[in-house]
Amino acid sequence: MTAGRALFISLEGIDGSGKSTQARRLAEHMRARGRDPVLTREPGGAPGAEEIRRLLVEGDPARWSPETEILLFTAARRDHLERTIRPALAAGRDVVTDRFADSTRVYQGATRGDLRGLVDEIHAAAIGVEPDLTLILDMDPEVALERGLARASGEDRFEEFGLPFQEKLRAGFLALARGAPERCVVIDASEDPDTVARHVCEAVNARL
Ligand code: TYD
């Protein structure tokens, strides 16, 4: 990895798939190779967006309608884009984000009513950009769910929808990957963390 255009990379996957660990490891790998990535996450990644995050991930699973949720996630994403992602890319820094718009497509668009059309319209109007590379960490939801709840972070609103929900999410991410093969790479996240990290780094190295 040497100097080149700054890369915008997202990691996606179901709850407990190990995205956050892998995002951190990827950023470390890139730093070790002389790049200067910004490691960030959604919902959140900027002060205002982190405030919106609390509204989204805590509390009763039925707290928001799916439509309201789309608007809140998109509001947080817009703030994240304006305050963190665009300034970093403009300064020539790579961005590694733990989740981006694919999460809204899958979580809000495909699993709680047929709202994908609305998700796409709002994305086009308010966000309008895609990552250069999206790494989809794929694994069995049963194993991932155990990992997710084991964390007991107080942010379990989505995990609490249960296993059938996570299975739909997994299918949704895999369908997205099939629809955007030039952008998405599916990584088997059931392997040990070192192996997953190696596959993540290989996918990124191929784009640099
Ligand atoms: P995250 O912090 O990535 O949780 P985890 O580390 O457990 O995967 O995301 C919080 C929750 O928000 C997660 O359950 C996924 C959900 N989410 C959506 O439903 N839509 C979105 O657009 C995003 C970004 C996240």
CSV table of C-alpha atoms and ligand atoms in Angstrom, one decimal:
chain,number,residue,atom,x,y,z
A,1,MET,CA,0.0,0.0,0.0
A,2,THR,CA,1.5,3.3,-1.1
A,3,ALA,CA,0.0,6.7,-1.7
A,4,GLY,CA,-2.9,6.8,-4.1
A,5,ARG,CA,-6.4,8.1,-4.0
A,6,ALA,CA,-8.1,7.9,-0.6
A,7,LEU,CA,-10.4,4.9,-0.3
A,8,PHE,CA,-13.8,4.9,1.3
A,9,ILE,CA,-14.4,1.4,2.8
A,10,SER,CA,-17.5,0.1,4.7
A,11,LEU,CA,-17.9,-3.1,6.7
A,12,GLU,CA,-21.3,-4.6,6.9
A,13,GLY,CA,-23.0,-7.6,8.4
A,14,ILE,CA,-25.5,-8.9,10.9
A,15,ASP,CA,-25.3,-8.1,14.6
A,16,GLY,CA,-22.3,-9.9,16.2
A,17,SER,CA,-20.5,-10.7,13.0
A,18,GLY,CA,-17.3,-9.1,14.3
A,19,LYS,CA,-17.4,-6.0,12.1
A,20,SER,CA,-16.1,-3.6,14.8
A,21,THR,CA,-13.1,-5.8,15.6
A,22,GLN,CA,-12.3,-6.3,11.9
A,23,ALA,CA,-12.7,-2.5,11.2
A,24,ARG,CA,-10.2,-1.8,13.9
A,25,ARG,CA,-7.8,-4.4,12.7
A,26,LEU,CA,-8.1,-3.1,9.1
A,27,ALA,CA,-7.3,0.4,10.2
A,28,GLU,CA,-4.3,-0.9,12.1
A,29,HIS,CA,-3.1,-2.8,9.0
A,30,MET,CA,-3.5,0.3,6.9
A,31,ARG,CA,-1.6,2.4,9.4
A,32,ALA,CA,1.2,-0.1,9.5
A,33,ARG,CA,1.4,0.2,5.7
A,34,GLY,CA,1.9,4.0,5.9
A,35,ARG,CA,-1.7,5.1,5.3
A,36,ASP,CA,-3.7,7.3,7.7
A,37,PRO,CA,-7.2,6.0,7.8
A,38,VAL,CA,-10.1,7.5,9.8
A,39,LEU,CA,-11.9,4.7,11.6
A,40,THR,CA,-15.6,5.5,12.2
A,41,ARG,CA,-19.0,3.9,12.6
A,42,GLU,CA,-22.7,4.2,12.0
A,43,PRO,CA,-25.1,5.1,13.4
A,44,GLY,CA,-22.7,7.8,14.7
A,45,GLY,CA,-19.3,8.9,13.6
A,46,ALA,CA,-19.8,12.6,14.4
A,47,PRO,CA,-21.0,14.3,17.5
A,48,GLY,CA,-24.6,15.0,16.3
A,49,ALA,CA,-24.9,11.6,14.7
A,50,GLU,CA,-23.8,10.0,18.0
A,51,GLU,CA,-26.7,11.8,19.7
A,52,ILE,CA,-29.1,10.4,17.1
A,53,ARG,CA,-27.5,7.0,17.6
A,54,ARG,CA,-28.8,6.9,21.2
A,55,LEU,CA,-32.3,7.4,20.0
A,56,LEU,CA,-32.0,4.5,17.6
A,57,VAL,CA,-30.2,1.8,19.4
A,58,GLU,CA,-31.6,2.0,22.9
A,59,GLY,CA,-35.1,1.3,24.2
A,60,ASP,CA,-38.2,-0.6,23.1
A,61,PRO,CA,-37.8,-2.5,19.8
A,62,ALA,CA,-41.2,-1.0,18.7
A,63,ARG,CA,-40.1,2.6,19.6
A,64,TRP,CA,-40.0,3.9,16.0
A,65,SER,CA,-42.0,3.1,12.9
A,66,PRO,CA,-39.8,1.8,10.1
A,67,GLU,CA,-40.3,5.0,8.2
A,68,THR,CA,-39.2,7.1,11.1
A,69,GLU,CA,-36.2,4.9,11.5
A,70,ILE,CA,-35.1,5.4,7.9
A,71,LEU,CA,-35.3,9.2,8.4
A,72,LEU,CA,-33.3,9.0,11.7
A,73,PHE,CA,-30.6,6.7,10.3
A,74,THR,CA,-30.4,9.0,7.2
A,75,ALA,CA,-30.1,12.1,9.3
A,76,ALA,CA,-27.3,10.6,11.3
A,77,ARG,CA,-25.6,9.5,8.0
A,78,ARG,CA,-25.9,12.9,6.5
A,79,ASP,CA,-24.2,14.4,9.5
A,80,HIS,CA,-21.5,11.7,9.5
A,81,LEU,CA,-20.9,12.4,5.8
A,82,GLU,CA,-20.7,16.2,6.2
A,83,ARG,CA,-18.6,16.3,9.4
A,84,THR,CA,-16.4,13.2,9.1
A,85,ILE,CA,-16.3,11.3,5.8
A,86,ARG,CA,-16.1,14.1,3.3
A,87,PRO,CA,-13.5,16.1,5.2
A,88,ALA,CA,-11.3,13.0,5.6
A,89,LEU,CA,-11.5,12.0,1.9
A,90,ALA,CA,-10.9,15.6,0.9
A,91,ALA,CA,-7.7,15.6,3.0
A,92,GLY,CA,-6.5,12.4,1.3
A,93,ARG,CA,-7.3,10.1,4.2
A,94,ASP,CA,-8.9,6.7,3.8
A,95,VAL,CA,-12.2,6.2,5.6
A,96,VAL,CA,-13.1,2.8,7.2
A,97,THR,CA,-16.6,2.8,8.5
A,98,ASP,CA,-18.4,0.2,10.6
A,99,ARG,CA,-21.7,0.2,8.6
A,100,PHE,CA,-23.0,2.6,6.0
A,101,ALA,CA,-26.0,2.8,3.7
A,102,ASP,CA,-26.3,-0.9,3.1
A,103,SER,CA,-27.3,-1.4,6.7
A,104,THR,CA,-30.4,0.8,6.1
A,105,ARG,CA,-31.1,-1.0,2.8
A,106,VAL,CA,-31.1,-4.3,4.6
A,107,TYR,CA,-32.4,-3.5,8.1
A,108,GLN,CA,-35.1,-1.0,7.2
A,109,GLY,CA,-35.6,-1.7,3.6
A,110,ALA,CA,-35.8,-5.4,3.4
A,111,THR,CA,-36.8,-6.8,6.7
A,112,ARG,CA,-39.7,-4.7,8.1
A,113,GLY,CA,-42.1,-4.2,5.2
A,114,ASP,CA,-41.3,-3.5,1.7
A,115,LEU,CA,-39.7,-0.1,2.2
A,116,ARG,CA,-36.7,-0.5,-0.1
A,117,GLY,CA,-38.1,2.0,-2.6
A,118,LEU,CA,-38.4,4.6,0.1
A,119,VAL,CA,-34.9,3.8,1.4
A,120,ASP,CA,-33.5,4.3,-2.1
A,121,GLU,CA,-35.3,7.6,-2.7
A,122,ILE,CA,-34.2,9.1,0.6
A,123,HIS,CA,-30.6,7.8,0.0
A,124,ALA,CA,-30.5,9.4,-3.4
A,125,ALA,CA,-31.9,12.7,-2.1
A,126,ALA,CA,-29.8,13.0,1.1
A,127,ILE,CA,-26.6,10.9,0.7
A,128,GLY,CA,-26.0,10.0,-2.9
A,129,VAL,CA,-22.6,8.3,-2.5
A,130,GLU,CA,-21.4,4.7,-2.1
A,131,PRO,CA,-18.2,3.4,-0.6
A,132,ASP,CA,-15.4,2.3,-3.0
A,133,LEU,CA,-15.4,-1.1,-1.3
A,134,THR,CA,-17.9,-2.8,1.0
A,135,LEU,CA,-16.8,-5.9,3.0
A,136,ILE,CA,-19.7,-8.0,4.0
A,137,LEU,CA,-18.9,-10.2,7.0
A,138,ASP,CA,-21.1,-13.2,6.5
A,139,MET,CA,-21.8,-15.8,9.2
A,140,ASP,CA,-24.5,-18.0,10.8
A,141,PRO,CA,-26.9,-15.8,12.7
A,142,GLU,CA,-27.3,-18.2,15.5
A,143,VAL,CA,-23.6,-17.9,16.4
A,144,ALA,CA,-23.5,-14.2,15.7
A,145,LEU,CA,-26.6,-13.6,17.9
A,146,GLU,CA,-24.9,-15.3,20.8
A,147,ARG,CA,-21.9,-13.1,20.4
A,148,GLY,CA,-24.0,-10.0,20.1
A,149,LEU,CA,-26.1,-10.5,23.2
A,150,ALA,CA,-23.1,-11.6,25.1
A,151,ARG,CA,-21.8,-8.1,25.0
A,152,ALA,CA,-24.8,-6.7,27.0
A,153,SER,CA,-24.0,-3.3,25.8
A,154,GLY,CA,-27.4,-1.8,26.5
A,155,GLU,CA,-27.6,-1.2,22.7
A,156,ASP,CA,-29.5,-4.4,21.9
A,157,ARG,CA,-32.7,-3.0,20.4
A,158,PHE,CA,-32.1,-4.7,17.0
A,159,GLU,CA,-30.6,-7.9,18.4
A,160,GLU,CA,-33.8,-8.2,20.4
A,161,PHE,CA,-35.8,-8.8,17.2
A,162,GLY,CA,-34.4,-12.3,17.4
A,163,LEU,CA,-33.1,-15.1,15.1
A,164,PRO,CA,-35.6,-15.1,12.2
A,165,PHE,CA,-34.9,-11.3,11.9
A,166,GLN,CA,-31.1,-12.0,11.8
A,167,GLU,CA,-31.6,-14.7,9.2
A,168,LYS,CA,-33.5,-12.3,6.9
A,169,LEU,CA,-30.7,-9.7,7.4
A,170,ARG,CA,-28.1,-12.3,6.3
A,171,ALA,CA,-30.0,-13.1,3.2
A,172,GLY,CA,-30.5,-9.3,2.6
A,173,PHE,CA,-26.8,-8.6,2.8
A,174,LEU,CA,-25.9,-11.5,0.5
A,175,ALA,CA,-28.5,-10.4,-2.1
A,176,LEU,CA,-27.0,-6.8,-2.0
A,177,ALA,CA,-23.6,-8.3,-2.6
A,178,ARG,CA,-24.9,-10.2,-5.6
A,179,GLY,CA,-26.4,-7.0,-7.0
A,180,ALA,CA,-23.3,-4.9,-6.6
A,181,PRO,CA,-20.4,-7.3,-7.3
A,182,GLU,CA,-18.0,-4.6,-8.3
A,183,ARG,CA,-18.3,-2.9,-4.9
A,184,CYS,CA,-19.0,-5.7,-2.5
A,185,VAL,CA,-16.8,-8.6,-1.3
A,186,VAL,CA,-18.3,-11.3,0.9
A,187,ILE,CA,-16.0,-12.5,3.6
A,188,ASP,CA,-16.6,-15.7,5.7
A,189,ALA,CA,-16.7,-14.3,9.2
A,190,SER,CA,-17.2,-17.7,10.9
A,191,GLU,CA,-13.4,-18.3,10.7
A,192,ASP,CA,-11.0,-17.3,13.5
A,193,PRO,CA,-10.4,-13.6,13.7
A,194,ASP,CA,-6.9,-13.7,12.3
A,195,THR,CA,-8.1,-15.5,9.2
A,196,VAL,CA,-11.0,-13.1,8.7
A,197,ALA,CA,-8.6,-10.2,9.2
A,198,ARG,CA,-6.3,-11.7,6.5
A,199,HIS,CA,-9.1,-12.0,4.0
A,200,VAL,CA,-10.3,-8.4,4.8
A,201,CYS,CA,-6.7,-7.1,4.2
A,202,GLU,CA,-6.4,-9.0,1.0
A,203,ALA,CA,-9.6,-7.5,-0.4
A,204,VAL,CA,-8.5,-4.0,0.5
A,205,ASN,CA,-4.9,-4.5,-0.8
A,206,ALA,CA,-6.5,-5.5,-4.2
A,207,ARG,CA,-8.1,-2.0,-4.4
A,208,LEU,CA,-5.0,0.0,-3.6
B,1,TYD,P1,-23.9,-1.3,15.4
B,1,TYD,O1,-23.4,-0.3,16.3
B,1,TYD,O2,-23.1,-1.6,14.2
B,1,TYD,O3,-24.3,-2.6,16.2
B,1,TYD,P2,-23.5,-4.0,16.3
B,1,TYD,O4,-22.0,-3.7,16.6
B,1,TYD,O5,-24.2,-4.8,17.3
B,1,TYD,O6,-23.6,-4.6,14.9
B,1,TYD,O7,-25.4,-0.8,14.9
B,1,TYD,C1,-26.4,-0.7,15.8
B,1,TYD,C2,-27.7,-1.3,15.3
B,1,TYD,O8,-28.3,-0.4,14.3
B,1,TYD,C3,-27.5,-2.6,14.7
B,1,TYD,O9,-28.4,-3.5,15.2
B,1,TYD,C4,-27.8,-2.3,13.2
B,1,TYD,C5,-28.7,-1.2,13.2
B,1,TYD,N1,-28.7,-0.3,12.0
B,1,TYD,C6,-29.8,-0.2,11.2
B,1,TYD,O10,-30.9,-0.8,11.5
B,1,TYD,N2,-29.8,0.6,10.1
B,1,TYD,C7,-28.7,1.3,9.8
B,1,TYD,O11,-28.8,2.1,8.8
B,1,TYD,C8,-27.6,1.2,10.6
B,1,TYD,C9,-26.3,2.0,10.3
B,1,TYD,C10,-27.6,0.4,11.7
